[in-house]
Amino acid sequence: MFSVDGNRLVHKKDWETRVIEAEGTNALRVRATRRRTLSGNDWALLPKPAIPAGAVEIKVDGETASIRNGDHECRVNDEGWLSFYNGSGQVLLEE
């Protein structure tokens, strides 16, 4: 199941929750947990940089969803497979 929470794409499947969120310019942050909710801690990360207005685009289409921040995009299917693309549409990483 996909949902949108501000600049975050949330995917819940069975006992896992994945959150892909915009982080600054042209960056995405992925977090996952098997707990009910993610920790509110940012751990060792630097303070969040500002996100330019209109830079984030999130689409949910049935069993797939995507989040784009600037030149980078992450596509997720309902099984939880993540694919990352650059601004030219080239696959950077799939897992």
Backbone as ProteinMPNN parsed JSONL, in Angstrom:
{"seq_chain_A": "MFSVDGNRLVHKKDWETRVIEAEGTNALRVRATRRRTLSGNDWALLPKPAIPAGAVEIKVDGETASIRNGDHECRVNDEGWLSFYNGSGQVLLEE", "coords_chain_A": {"N_chain_A": [[0.84, -1.177, 0.0], [0.597, 2.17, -0.864], [1.267, 5.534, 0.17], [1.165, 9.111, 0.498], [3.013, 11.501, 2.21], [3.45, 14.587, 2.697], [6.546, 15.503, 1.47], [7.224, 12.869, 1.191], [7.221, 9.489, 0.165], [5.444, 6.737, 1.109], [5.598, 3.298, 1.691], [3.924, 0.433, 2.563], [4.089, -2.918, 3.399], [3.157, -6.053, 4.333], [4.932, -6.647, 7.182], [6.683, -4.555, 6.94], [7.804, -1.171, 6.591], [8.561, 1.278, 4.292], [10.146, 4.325, 3.623], [10.583, 6.841, 1.353], [12.117, 9.793, 0.826], [12.351, 13.262, -0.134], [15.441, 14.954, -0.003], [17.035, 17.698, 0.394], [18.567, 19.126, -2.537], [18.167, 17.399, -5.553], [18.321, 14.851, -4.314], [17.515, 11.787, -2.625], [16.274, 10.105, 0.21], [16.242, 6.987, 1.761], [14.518, 5.024, 4.038], [13.84, 2.233, 6.154], [11.831, -0.011, 8.088], [10.905, -2.621, 10.382], [9.323, -2.162, 12.402], [6.422, -0.635, 13.959], [6.401, 2.15, 13.425], [8.704, 4.544, 11.987], [11.708, 5.658, 13.568], [11.927, 8.909, 14.965], [14.366, 10.04, 14.944], [17.205, 11.554, 13.37], [19.637, 10.529, 13.427], [22.966, 10.375, 12.515], [22.891, 12.331, 10.612], [23.347, 15.417, 8.844], [21.812, 18.664, 9.404], [18.662, 19.054, 7.723], [18.736, 20.175, 4.389], [17.194, 22.908, 2.594], [14.413, 22.355, 0.423], [13.871, 23.071, -2.902], [10.998, 24.872, -4.036], [8.447, 23.103, -5.693], [10.146, 21.117, -6.613], [9.789, 18.48, -5.941], [8.079, 15.598, -6.97], [5.516, 13.337, -6.695], [4.078, 10.267, -7.549], [1.42, 7.981, -7.496], [0.335, 4.977, -8.692], [-1.686, 2.626, -8.696], [-0.214, -0.418, -8.332], [2.346, 0.532, -8.392], [4.698, 3.176, -7.69], [6.239, 6.436, -7.647], [8.86, 8.741, -6.824], [10.202, 11.858, -7.419], [12.918, 14.006, -7.127], [14.148, 16.845, -8.141], [16.688, 16.035, -10.332], [16.711, 13.317, -9.806], [15.129, 10.134, -9.479], [13.057, 7.731, -7.872], [11.603, 4.623, -8.286], [9.081, 2.436, -7.198], [7.824, -0.832, -6.74], [4.932, -2.835, -5.798], [5.952, -5.001, -4.443], [8.133, -4.008, -3.2], [10.512, -3.519, -4.517], [13.089, -1.359, -5.422], [14.046, 1.131, -7.743], [16.425, 3.304, -9.001], [16.907, 6.319, -10.779], [18.717, 8.562, -12.943], [18.712, 11.991, -14.186], [18.754, 11.594, -16.93], [17.378, 9.322, -17.328], [18.735, 6.97, -16.984], [19.413, 3.901, -15.337], [20.493, 3.882, -12.069], [20.667, 2.314, -9.792], [19.292, -0.752, -8.746], [17.277, -2.543, -6.522]], "CA_chain_A": [[0.0, 0.0, 0.0], [1.353, 3.416, -0.981], [0.633, 6.775, 0.602], [2.019, 10.294, 0.39], [3.036, 12.305, 3.433], [4.293, 15.743, 2.376], [7.571, 15.167, 0.474], [7.612, 11.487, 1.46], [6.444, 8.381, -0.371], [5.438, 5.685, 2.123], [5.167, 1.997, 1.184], [3.754, -0.552, 3.634], [3.831, -4.265, 2.882], [3.299, -7.019, 5.417], [5.442, -6.049, 8.422], [7.712, -3.556, 6.643], [7.462, 0.169, 6.145], [9.648, 1.977, 3.6], [9.877, 5.742, 3.393], [11.526, 7.494, 0.45], [11.797, 11.217, 0.976], [13.246, 14.256, -0.716], [16.455, 15.4, 0.951], [17.835, 18.729, -0.266], [18.445, 19.238, -3.985], [18.571, 16.21, -6.312], [18.678, 13.738, -3.431], [16.436, 11.028, -2.002], [16.685, 9.341, 1.381], [15.416, 5.799, 1.942], [14.572, 4.395, 5.362], [12.912, 1.106, 6.265], [11.746, -0.592, 9.425], [9.917, -3.677, 10.617], [8.531, -1.7, 13.544], [5.178, 0.037, 13.585], [6.735, 3.452, 12.851], [10.122, 4.89, 11.95], [12.195, 6.525, 14.627], [11.979, 10.319, 14.586], [15.758, 10.487, 14.987], [17.943, 11.644, 12.113], [20.91, 9.89, 13.742], [24.197, 11.129, 12.264], [22.747, 13.187, 9.444], [23.411, 16.865, 9.007], [20.479, 19.273, 9.309], [18.074, 18.94, 6.384], [18.78, 21.376, 3.544], [15.908, 23.326, 2.031], [14.024, 21.746, -0.853], [13.267, 24.111, -3.741], [9.558, 24.731, -4.291], [8.108, 22.427, -6.942], [11.179, 20.161, -7.019], [9.384, 17.11, -5.61], [6.878, 15.1, -7.649], [5.204, 11.983, -6.243], [2.96, 9.66, -8.283], [0.986, 6.653, -7.072], [-0.469, 4.425, -9.779], [-2.002, 1.229, -8.406], [0.811, -1.227, -7.692], [3.65, 1.177, -8.511], [4.738, 4.582, -7.286], [7.546, 7.05, -7.882], [9.147, 10.047, -6.238], [11.276, 12.554, -8.12], [13.413, 15.23, -6.503], [15.102, 17.415, -9.088], [17.12, 15.127, -11.395], [16.737, 11.923, -9.369], [13.82, 9.508, -9.308], [12.984, 6.372, -7.344], [10.356, 3.935, -8.6], [8.861, 1.324, -6.279], [6.649, -1.654, -7.039], [4.249, -3.261, -4.583], [6.791, -5.976, -3.737], [9.176, -3.281, -2.486], [11.711, -3.34, -5.326], [13.415, 0.044, -5.667], [14.889, 1.437, -8.894], [16.822, 4.711, -8.969], [17.246, 6.827, -12.109], [19.221, 9.928, -13.006], [17.92, 12.88, -15.018], [18.739, 11.091, -18.314], [16.603, 8.094, -17.364], [19.607, 5.81, -16.798], [19.289, 3.213, -14.053], [21.665, 4.025, -11.212], [20.67, 1.218, -8.842], [18.042, -1.491, -8.554], [17.364, -3.522, -5.442]], "C_chain_A": [[0.891, 1.248, 0.0], [0.546, 4.573, -0.401], [1.66, 7.897, 0.47], [1.873, 11.099, 1.665], [3.983, 13.476, 3.195], [5.239, 15.403, 1.232], [8.076, 13.745, 0.654], [6.653, 10.514, 0.78], [6.572, 7.24, 0.628], [4.887, 4.409, 1.488], [5.107, 1.021, 2.347], [3.37, -1.876, 3.002], [4.136, -5.248, 3.994], [3.774, -6.288, 6.668], [6.469, -4.96, 8.172], [7.1, -2.228, 6.226], [8.702, 0.775, 5.513], [9.219, 3.412, 3.381], [10.977, 6.277, 2.489], [11.15, 8.962, 0.477], [12.828, 12.104, 0.301], [14.175, 14.77, 0.371], [17.333, 16.419, 0.246], [17.551, 18.771, -1.755], [18.957, 17.968, -4.648], [18.978, 15.039, -5.431], [17.417, 13.099, -2.85], [17.024, 10.234, -0.844], [15.714, 8.181, 1.551], [15.631, 5.27, 3.351], [13.538, 3.283, 5.39], [12.946, 0.574, 7.689], [10.748, -1.738, 9.416], [9.093, -3.335, 11.849], [7.29, -0.988, 13.038], [5.437, 1.392, 12.923], [8.246, 3.628, 12.823], [10.469, 5.759, 13.145], [12.196, 7.966, 14.116], [13.394, 10.871, 14.574], [16.368, 10.549, 13.599], [19.345, 11.057, 12.259], [22.081, 10.789, 13.389], [24.093, 12.072, 11.075], [22.888, 14.659, 9.808], [21.994, 17.426, 8.974], [19.973, 19.23, 7.863], [18.2, 20.248, 5.613], [17.391, 21.686, 2.996], [15.665, 22.627, 0.699], [13.359, 22.832, -1.685], [11.79, 23.832, -4.011], [9.332, 24.067, -5.65], [9.106, 21.377, -7.392], [10.744, 18.714, -6.832], [8.076, 16.762, -6.311], [6.679, 13.644, -7.227], [3.977, 11.491, -7.002], [2.686, 8.277, -7.709], [0.024, 6.156, -8.141], [-0.69, 2.939, -9.517], [-0.895, 0.522, -7.653], [2.214, -0.671, -7.861], [3.537, 2.622, -8.044], [6.13, 5.12, -7.585], [7.625, 8.38, -7.14], [10.332, 10.622, -6.987], [11.618, 13.802, -7.319], [14.488, 15.783, -7.425], [15.405, 16.415, -10.189], [17.062, 13.652, -11.014], [15.333, 11.396, -9.096], [13.992, 8.112, -8.727], [11.615, 5.818, -7.697], [10.274, 2.697, -7.706], [7.679, 0.505, -6.776], [6.078, -2.176, -5.727], [5.024, -4.312, -3.794], [7.921, -5.306, -2.966], [10.471, -3.119, -3.249], [11.888, -1.857, -5.645], [14.31, 0.163, -6.888], [15.152, 2.936, -8.881], [17.33, 5.124, -10.34], [17.824, 8.238, -12.003], [18.354, 10.734, -13.965], [17.83, 12.45, -16.48], [17.937, 9.808, -18.447], [17.433, 6.838, -17.244], [19.424, 5.217, -15.407], [20.609, 3.385, -13.298], [21.813, 2.823, -10.285], [19.308, 0.564, -8.835], [18.25, -2.476, -7.417], [16.0, -3.904, -4.947]], "O_chain_A": [[1.83, 1.345, 0.789], [-0.683, 4.593, -0.468], [2.861, 7.655, 0.348], [0.766, 11.348, 2.142], [5.181, 13.372, 3.459], [4.79, 15.051, 0.142], [9.219, 13.441, 0.313], [5.436, 10.694, 0.814], [7.682, 6.822, 0.958], [3.845, 4.431, 0.833], [6.103, 0.801, 3.036], [2.455, -1.952, 2.182], [5.243, -5.269, 4.532], [3.081, -5.399, 7.161], [7.079, -4.478, 9.126], [6.04, -2.168, 5.603], [9.772, 0.788, 6.122], [8.08, 3.685, 3.002], [12.16, 6.18, 2.815], [10.012, 9.332, 0.188], [14.002, 11.755, 0.179], [13.764, 14.994, 1.51], [18.286, 16.04, -0.435], [16.435, 18.488, -2.191], [20.057, 17.507, -4.342], [19.901, 14.303, -5.781], [16.405, 13.761, -2.618], [18.152, 9.749, -0.925], [14.499, 8.372, 1.492], [16.763, 5.09, 3.801], [12.496, 3.369, 4.741], [13.947, 0.693, 8.395], [9.867, -1.813, 8.559], [8.26, -4.13, 12.287], [7.131, -0.767, 11.837], [4.758, 1.744, 11.958], [8.976, 2.947, 13.544], [9.632, 6.497, 13.662], [12.447, 8.197, 12.934], [13.606, 12.034, 14.233], [16.088, 9.702, 12.75], [20.14, 11.089, 11.319], [22.177, 11.89, 13.931], [25.11, 12.561, 10.584], [22.587, 15.078, 10.926], [21.067, 16.731, 8.557], [20.746, 19.354, 6.914], [17.819, 21.307, 6.113], [16.524, 20.813, 2.947], [16.6, 22.346, -0.051], [12.393, 23.451, -1.238], [11.391, 22.681, -4.191], [9.963, 24.439, -6.639], [8.931, 20.793, -8.462], [11.272, 17.818, -7.491], [7.102, 17.513, -6.261], [7.578, 12.819, -7.388], [2.968, 12.19, -7.095], [3.61, 7.5, -7.467], [-0.967, 6.814, -8.46], [0.029, 2.094, -10.05], [-0.651, 0.809, -6.481], [3.183, -1.341, -7.507], [2.454, 3.207, -8.005], [7.081, 4.356, -7.754], [6.62, 9.038, -6.871], [11.348, 9.95, -7.169], [10.739, 14.55, -6.891], [15.6, 15.258, -7.484], [14.501, 15.986, -10.906], [17.349, 12.804, -11.859], [14.473, 12.098, -8.564], [14.946, 7.404, -9.047], [10.592, 6.454, -7.443], [11.268, 2.004, -7.489], [6.657, 1.059, -7.182], [6.672, -1.983, -4.666], [4.778, -4.495, -2.602], [8.597, -5.955, -2.168], [11.45, -2.626, -2.688], [10.952, -1.189, -6.083], [15.24, -0.626, -7.05], [14.226, 3.739, -8.765], [18.079, 4.392, -10.986], [17.475, 9.005, -11.105], [17.371, 10.218, -14.497], [16.932, 12.889, -17.198], [17.82, 9.259, -19.542], [16.901, 5.737, -17.386], [19.295, 5.944, -14.423], [21.685, 3.078, -13.81], [22.924, 2.363, -10.019], [18.285, 1.244, -8.909], [19.272, -3.16, -7.354], [15.881, -4.722, -4.035]]}, "name": "protein", "num_of_chains": 1, "seq": "MFSVDGNRLVHKKDWETRVIEAEGTNALRVRATRRRTLSGNDWALLPKPAIPAGAVEIKVDGETASIRNGDHECRVNDEGWLSFYNGSGQVLLEE"}
